[in-house]
């Protein structure tokens, strides 16, 4: 099933595709990012370069960008939307890209993930201790990148990044603690707790990227704050859509096994919404709760298919689509409230579309 949100994303006023926009921003930021990483200890720099897809283990150059670079693009586009050149946001773009990569290195260790973007994760390729060290080094570099900004904005930029990192850690902590919480009862995780977790874990850095781009471009504080809110809503929408893909996504598109999140018993938004269903969805919610309580350590395909069907029957899938739609509408409201440069504003909407227009 393919579901998109065209009525909420508005007309596309730019001929550039999302890939073109992301590529342009990566090309702008890459020299400064590579120069910053190059200041690390050679071994740590190699691990960092490997995490970005720039080299193989041992340092042999490789063709790769290390991901789409959504956060760095958001910083650049928000500087342009504020009426400045994208170059004004390069330091902020470097900082958020470094923090994002740092968080992925540590997340892969915490989650035990052995592959990322079809290659062994850094901890599998180099070892757990070295991967932790590389992540710490990237965070230190991010702070250094912002501390070097000219003028009085450096301190404010560092404070903003530090606050976003604090939110990210809180979100990650909640996500990990959710794993030990029951599916039902007074200690169960509710949809509102999930929203807070997703805003912190995913939305905080997107909001920081948008805000840093605008702030470094000299935008007034109300504009900076509104773009921060837009980024946070964008993050929640992205996370909810990612949850949908984790259950119903096409493996050929997602690169992940079907029903992967169910096998890992993750407390994602569709599951939580289904379990809290009332009215017509309540009987399916009860059957789902019983099934999840009896889930084996390694559920077979028939069990996960049954769980996915009950989630949909209880309304979890439709509730997740509605949730993503509400946050997309909130992003649009933020953008419409601001006097942004038309082309950059249109490209921000294209970027939003890239994040949520996926086969779900």
Coordinates of C-alpha atoms in Angstrom, one line a residue:
X1 CA 0.0 0.0 0.0
X2 CA 1.4 3.4 -0.9
X3 CA 0.3 6.4 1.2
X4 CA 1.4 9.9 0.8
X5 CA 0.4 13.3 2.1
X6 CA 0.2 15.6 -1.0
X7 CA -2.7 17.7 0.3
X8 CA -0.6 18.7 3.3
X9 CA 2.7 19.4 1.5
X10 CA 1.5 22.1 -0.8
X11 CA 2.5 22.7 -4.4
X12 CA 6.1 22.1 -5.3
X13 CA 7.4 25.4 -6.5
X14 CA 10.9 24.2 -7.4
X15 CA 12.0 22.0 -10.2
X16 CA 14.8 20.5 -8.1
X17 CA 14.3 17.0 -6.8
X18 CA 15.0 15.9 -3.3
X19 CA 18.1 14.0 -4.4
X20 CA 19.3 17.1 -6.3
X21 CA 18.8 19.4 -3.3
X22 CA 20.5 16.9 -0.9
X23 CA 23.4 16.5 -3.4
X24 CA 23.9 20.3 -3.7
X25 CA 24.0 20.7 0.1
X26 CA 26.4 17.8 0.5
X27 CA 28.7 19.3 -2.1
X28 CA 28.6 22.6 -0.2
X29 CA 29.3 21.1 3.2
X30 CA 31.6 18.2 2.3
X31 CA 34.9 20.2 2.1
X32 CA 34.5 21.7 5.6
X33 CA 33.3 18.4 7.0
X34 CA 36.3 16.5 5.6
X35 CA 38.7 19.2 6.8
X36 CA 37.2 18.9 10.3
X37 CA 37.4 15.1 10.4
X38 CA 40.9 15.3 9.1
X39 CA 42.0 17.0 12.3
X40 CA 41.4 13.9 14.4
X41 CA 44.0 11.3 15.3
X42 CA 44.6 9.3 12.1
X43 CA 43.1 6.1 13.4
X44 CA 40.0 7.8 14.7
X45 CA 39.8 9.9 11.5
X46 CA 39.7 6.6 9.6
X47 CA 36.8 5.3 11.6
X48 CA 35.0 8.6 11.1
X49 CA 35.6 8.5 7.4
X50 CA 34.5 4.9 7.3
X51 CA 31.2 5.9 9.1
X52 CA 30.7 8.6 6.4
X53 CA 31.3 6.0 3.6
X54 CA 34.4 7.8 2.4
X55 CA 36.8 4.8 2.9
X56 CA 36.9 1.1 3.6
X57 CA 38.5 -0.5 6.7
X58 CA 42.2 0.3 6.4
X59 CA 41.6 3.7 4.8
X60 CA 41.3 2.8 1.1
X61 CA 39.1 5.5 -0.5
X62 CA 35.6 4.4 -1.3
X63 CA 32.7 5.9 -3.3
X64 CA 30.1 6.9 -0.8
X65 CA 28.4 9.8 1.0
X66 CA 27.5 8.1 4.3
X67 CA 23.8 8.8 4.0
X68 CA 21.6 11.4 2.5
X69 CA 22.7 14.3 4.8
X70 CA 19.2 15.5 5.7
X71 CA 20.3 17.4 8.7
X72 CA 23.1 19.3 7.0
X73 CA 20.7 20.1 4.1
X74 CA 18.1 21.4 6.6
X75 CA 20.7 23.8 8.0
X76 CA 21.7 25.1 4.6
X77 CA 18.1 25.5 3.4
X78 CA 17.0 27.3 6.5
X79 CA 19.9 29.8 6.0
X80 CA 18.8 30.3 2.5
X81 CA 15.2 30.6 3.5
X82 CA 16.3 33.4 5.9
X83 CA 17.7 35.3 3.0
X84 CA 21.4 34.4 3.3
X85 CA 23.8 32.3 1.3
X86 CA 24.0 28.6 2.2
X87 CA 27.6 29.2 3.1
X88 CA 26.5 31.0 6.2
X89 CA 25.2 27.7 7.6
X90 CA 28.2 25.5 6.8
X91 CA 29.6 25.4 10.4
X92 CA 26.1 24.5 11.7
X93 CA 25.7 21.9 9.0
X94 CA 29.0 20.3 9.9
X95 CA 28.1 20.3 13.6
X96 CA 24.7 18.6 13.2
X97 CA 26.1 16.1 10.8
X98 CA 28.9 15.2 13.2
X99 CA 26.4 14.9 16.1
X100 CA 24.1 12.7 14.0
X101 CA 26.9 10.4 13.0
X102 CA 28.1 10.2 16.6
X103 CA 24.6 9.2 17.7
X104 CA 24.5 6.5 15.0
X105 CA 27.8 5.0 16.2
X106 CA 26.6 4.7 19.7
X107 CA 23.0 3.6 18.7
X108 CA 24.5 0.7 16.7
X109 CA 26.4 -0.5 19.7
X110 CA 23.4 -0.2 22.1
X111 CA 21.1 -1.9 19.6
X112 CA 23.6 -4.5 18.6
X113 CA 23.1 -3.7 14.9
X114 CA 25.8 -5.3 12.8
X115 CA 25.2 -3.5 9.5
X116 CA 24.4 0.0 8.3
X117 CA 24.0 1.0 4.7
X118 CA 24.9 -2.5 3.6
X119 CA 28.3 -2.4 5.4
X120 CA 29.5 -3.6 8.8
X121 CA 28.8 -1.0 11.4
X122 CA 31.8 0.7 12.9
X123 CA 31.8 -1.4 16.1
X124 CA 31.7 -4.6 14.0
X125 CA 34.5 -3.4 11.7
X126 CA 36.8 -1.9 14.4
X127 CA 35.6 -3.0 17.8
X128 CA 33.3 -1.7 20.4
X129 CA 35.8 0.4 22.3
X130 CA 37.2 2.1 19.2
X131 CA 33.7 2.9 17.9
X132 CA 32.8 4.5 21.3
X133 CA 36.0 6.6 21.0
X134 CA 35.2 7.6 17.4
X135 CA 31.7 8.7 18.5
X136 CA 33.1 10.8 21.3
X137 CA 35.6 12.4 19.0
X138 CA 32.8 13.4 16.5
X139 CA 30.8 15.0 19.3
X140 CA 33.9 17.0 20.5
X141 CA 34.5 18.1 16.9
X142 CA 30.9 19.3 16.6
X143 CA 31.3 21.6 19.5
X144 CA 34.6 22.8 18.1
X145 CA 33.0 23.6 14.8
X146 CA 30.5 25.9 16.3
X147 CA 32.8 27.4 18.8
X148 CA 34.9 28.7 15.9
X149 CA 32.0 30.7 14.4
X150 CA 32.9 34.4 14.1
X151 CA 31.0 36.9 16.1
X152 CA 28.7 36.7 19.1
X153 CA 26.7 33.9 17.7
X154 CA 29.2 31.1 18.6
X155 CA 28.2 30.8 22.3
X156 CA 24.4 30.7 21.4
X157 CA 25.1 28.1 18.7
X158 CA 27.0 25.9 21.1
X159 CA 24.2 26.2 23.7
X160 CA 21.6 25.3 21.1
X161 CA 23.5 22.2 20.0
X162 CA 24.1 21.2 23.6
X163 CA 20.4 21.5 24.4
X164 CA 19.5 19.4 21.4
X165 CA 22.0 16.7 22.5
X166 CA 20.4 16.7 25.9
X167 CA 17.0 16.1 24.3
X168 CA 18.5 13.4 22.1
X169 CA 19.9 11.5 25.1
X170 CA 16.6 11.8 27.0
X171 CA 14.8 10.4 24.0
X172 CA 17.3 7.5 23.6
X173 CA 17.0 6.7 27.3
X174 CA 13.2 6.6 27.1
X175 CA 13.3 4.4 24.0
X176 CA 15.6 1.9 25.8
X177 CA 13.5 2.0 28.9
X178 CA 10.4 1.3 26.9
X179 CA 11.7 -2.1 26.1
X180 CA 11.3 -3.3 29.7
X181 CA 7.8 -1.8 30.1
X182 CA 4.7 -4.0 29.8
X183 CA 2.4 -3.9 26.8
X184 CA -0.7 -3.2 28.9
X185 CA -1.6 -2.0 32.4
X186 CA -0.8 1.1 34.4
X187 CA 3.0 0.8 33.5
X188 CA 2.4 0.5 29.8
X189 CA 3.9 3.0 27.4
X190 CA 1.2 5.4 26.0
X191 CA 1.1 7.2 22.7
X192 CA 1.8 10.6 24.4
X193 CA 5.0 9.2 26.0
X194 CA 5.9 8.0 22.5
X195 CA 5.4 11.5 21.0
X196 CA 7.7 13.0 23.6
X197 CA 10.4 10.3 23.0
X198 CA 10.2 10.7 19.2
X199 CA 10.5 14.5 19.5
X200 CA 13.5 14.2 21.6
X201 CA 15.2 11.3 19.9
X202 CA 14.6 12.3 16.3
X203 CA 13.0 15.7 16.2
X204 CA 15.5 17.6 18.5
X205 CA 18.5 17.4 16.1
X206 CA 16.3 18.2 13.0
X207 CA 15.0 21.2 14.9
X208 CA 18.5 22.2 15.9
X209 CA 19.7 21.9 12.3
X210 CA 16.9 24.2 11.1
X211 CA 17.4 26.7 13.9
X212 CA 21.2 26.8 13.5
X213 CA 20.9 27.5 9.8
X214 CA 18.6 30.4 10.4
X215 CA 20.5 31.8 13.4
X216 CA 23.8 31.7 11.6
X217 CA 22.1 33.5 8.7
X218 CA 21.1 36.3 11.1
X219 CA 17.4 35.5 11.2
X220 CA 15.4 37.0 14.1
X221 CA 14.7 34.8 17.1
X222 CA 11.0 34.2 16.3
X223 CA 12.0 32.8 12.9
X224 CA 14.7 30.7 14.5
X225 CA 12.2 29.3 17.1
X226 CA 9.5 28.6 14.5
X227 CA 12.0 26.7 12.3
X228 CA 13.1 24.7 15.4
X229 CA 9.5 23.7 16.0
X230 CA 9.1 22.8 12.3
X231 CA 12.1 20.5 12.5
X232 CA 10.8 18.8 15.7
X233 CA 7.5 18.1 14.1
X234 CA 9.3 16.9 11.0
X235 CA 11.2 14.5 13.2
X236 CA 8.1 13.0 14.8
X237 CA 6.4 12.6 11.4
X238 CA 9.6 10.9 10.1
X239 CA 9.8 8.5 13.1
X240 CA 6.1 7.5 12.8
X241 CA 6.5 6.8 9.1
X242 CA 9.6 4.8 9.9
X243 CA 7.6 2.8 12.4
X244 CA 5.0 2.0 9.7
X245 CA 7.8 0.9 7.4
X246 CA 9.2 -1.3 10.2
X247 CA 6.0 -3.3 10.1
X248 CA 4.6 -3.0 6.6
X249 CA 7.5 -1.7 4.5
X250 CA 8.6 -3.4 1.4
X251 CA 12.1 -5.0 2.1
X252 CA 13.2 -4.1 -1.4
X253 CA 12.6 -0.5 -0.5
X254 CA 13.6 -0.4 3.2
X255 CA 16.5 -2.8 3.0
X256 CA 15.0 -4.4 6.2
X257 CA 13.2 -7.7 6.7
X258 CA 9.4 -7.5 6.7
X259 CA 7.9 -7.2 10.3
X260 CA 11.4 -6.5 11.6
X261 CA 10.1 -4.2 14.4
X262 CA 7.6 -6.8 15.5
X263 CA 10.2 -9.5 15.8
X264 CA 12.2 -7.2 18.0
X265 CA 9.1 -6.4 20.0
X266 CA 9.6 -2.6 19.6
X267 CA 7.0 -0.3 21.1
X268 CA 6.3 1.6 18.0
X269 CA 3.4 4.1 17.5
X270 CA 1.2 1.7 15.4
X271 CA 1.4 -0.9 18.1
X272 CA 0.8 1.5 21.0
X273 CA -2.1 3.1 19.2
X274 CA -3.6 -0.3 18.5
X275 CA -3.3 -1.4 22.1
X276 CA -5.1 1.7 23.3
X277 CA -8.0 1.3 20.8
X278 CA -11.5 1.8 22.0
X279 CA -14.8 1.2 20.2
X280 CA -14.8 -1.1 17.1
X281 CA -11.1 -1.7 17.5
X282 CA -11.2 -2.8 21.1
X283 CA -11.7 -6.6 20.4
X284 CA -8.7 -6.7 18.1
X285 CA -6.7 -4.7 20.7
X286 CA -7.5 -7.3 23.3
X287 CA -6.4 -10.2 21.0
X288 CA -3.3 -8.3 20.1
X289 CA -2.4 -7.8 23.8
X290 CA -2.8 -11.5 24.5
X291 CA -0.7 -12.3 21.5
X292 CA 2.1 -9.9 22.5
X293 CA 2.1 -11.3 26.0
X294 CA 2.8 -14.7 24.6
X295 CA 5.4 -13.6 22.0
X296 CA 8.3 -16.1 21.9
X297 CA 11.9 -14.8 22.0
X298 CA 12.1 -15.4 18.2
X299 CA 8.6 -15.3 16.8
X300 CA 8.0 -17.1 13.5
X301 CA 6.6 -15.4 10.4
X302 CA 3.0 -16.6 11.0
X303 CA 3.1 -15.0 14.5
X304 CA 4.3 -11.7 13.2
X305 CA 1.8 -11.7 10.3
X306 CA -0.9 -12.3 12.8
X307 CA 0.3 -9.4 15.0
X308 CA 0.5 -7.1 12.0
X309 CA -3.1 -8.0 11.0
X310 CA -4.4 -7.3 14.5
X311 CA -2.6 -4.0 14.7
X312 CA -4.2 -2.9 11.4
X313 CA -7.6 -4.3 12.5
X314 CA -7.4 -2.4 15.8
X315 CA -6.7 0.8 13.9
X316 CA -3.0 1.2 14.6
X317 CA -2.0 1.7 11.0
X318 CA -4.6 4.3 10.3
X319 CA -3.8 6.1 13.6
X320 CA -0.1 6.2 12.7
X321 CA -0.9 7.7 9.3
X322 CA -3.1 10.3 11.0
X323 CA -0.4 11.1 13.5
X324 CA 2.2 11.6 10.8
X325 CA -0.3 13.8 8.9
X326 CA -0.9 16.0 12.0
X327 CA 2.8 16.7 12.4
X328 CA 3.2 17.4 8.6
X329 CA 0.4 19.9 8.9
X330 CA 2.2 21.5 11.9
X331 CA 5.4 21.8 9.8
X332 CA 3.4 23.5 7.1
X333 CA 1.8 25.9 9.6
X334 CA 5.3 26.9 10.9
X335 CA 6.6 27.5 7.4
X336 CA 3.5 29.5 6.3
X337 CA 3.8 31.8 9.4
X338 CA 7.3 33.0 8.3
X339 CA 8.5 35.4 5.6
X340 CA 10.9 32.9 3.9
X341 CA 12.6 33.1 0.6
X342 CA 10.3 31.4 -1.9
X343 CA 12.7 29.0 -3.5
X344 CA 14.3 27.8 -0.3
X345 CA 10.9 27.5 1.3
X346 CA 9.8 25.3 -1.6
X347 CA 12.9 23.2 -1.3
X348 CA 12.2 22.7 2.4
X349 CA 8.8 21.3 1.5
X350 CA 10.5 19.0 -1.0
X351 CA 12.8 17.8 1.7
X352 CA 9.8 17.2 4.0
X353 CA 8.2 15.2 1.1
X354 CA 11.4 13.1 0.8
X355 CA 11.2 12.2 4.5
X356 CA 7.5 11.1 4.5
X357 CA 6.6 10.2 1.0
X358 CA 7.6 6.5 1.2
X359 CA 5.8 3.3 0.5
X360 CA 3.8 2.6 3.6

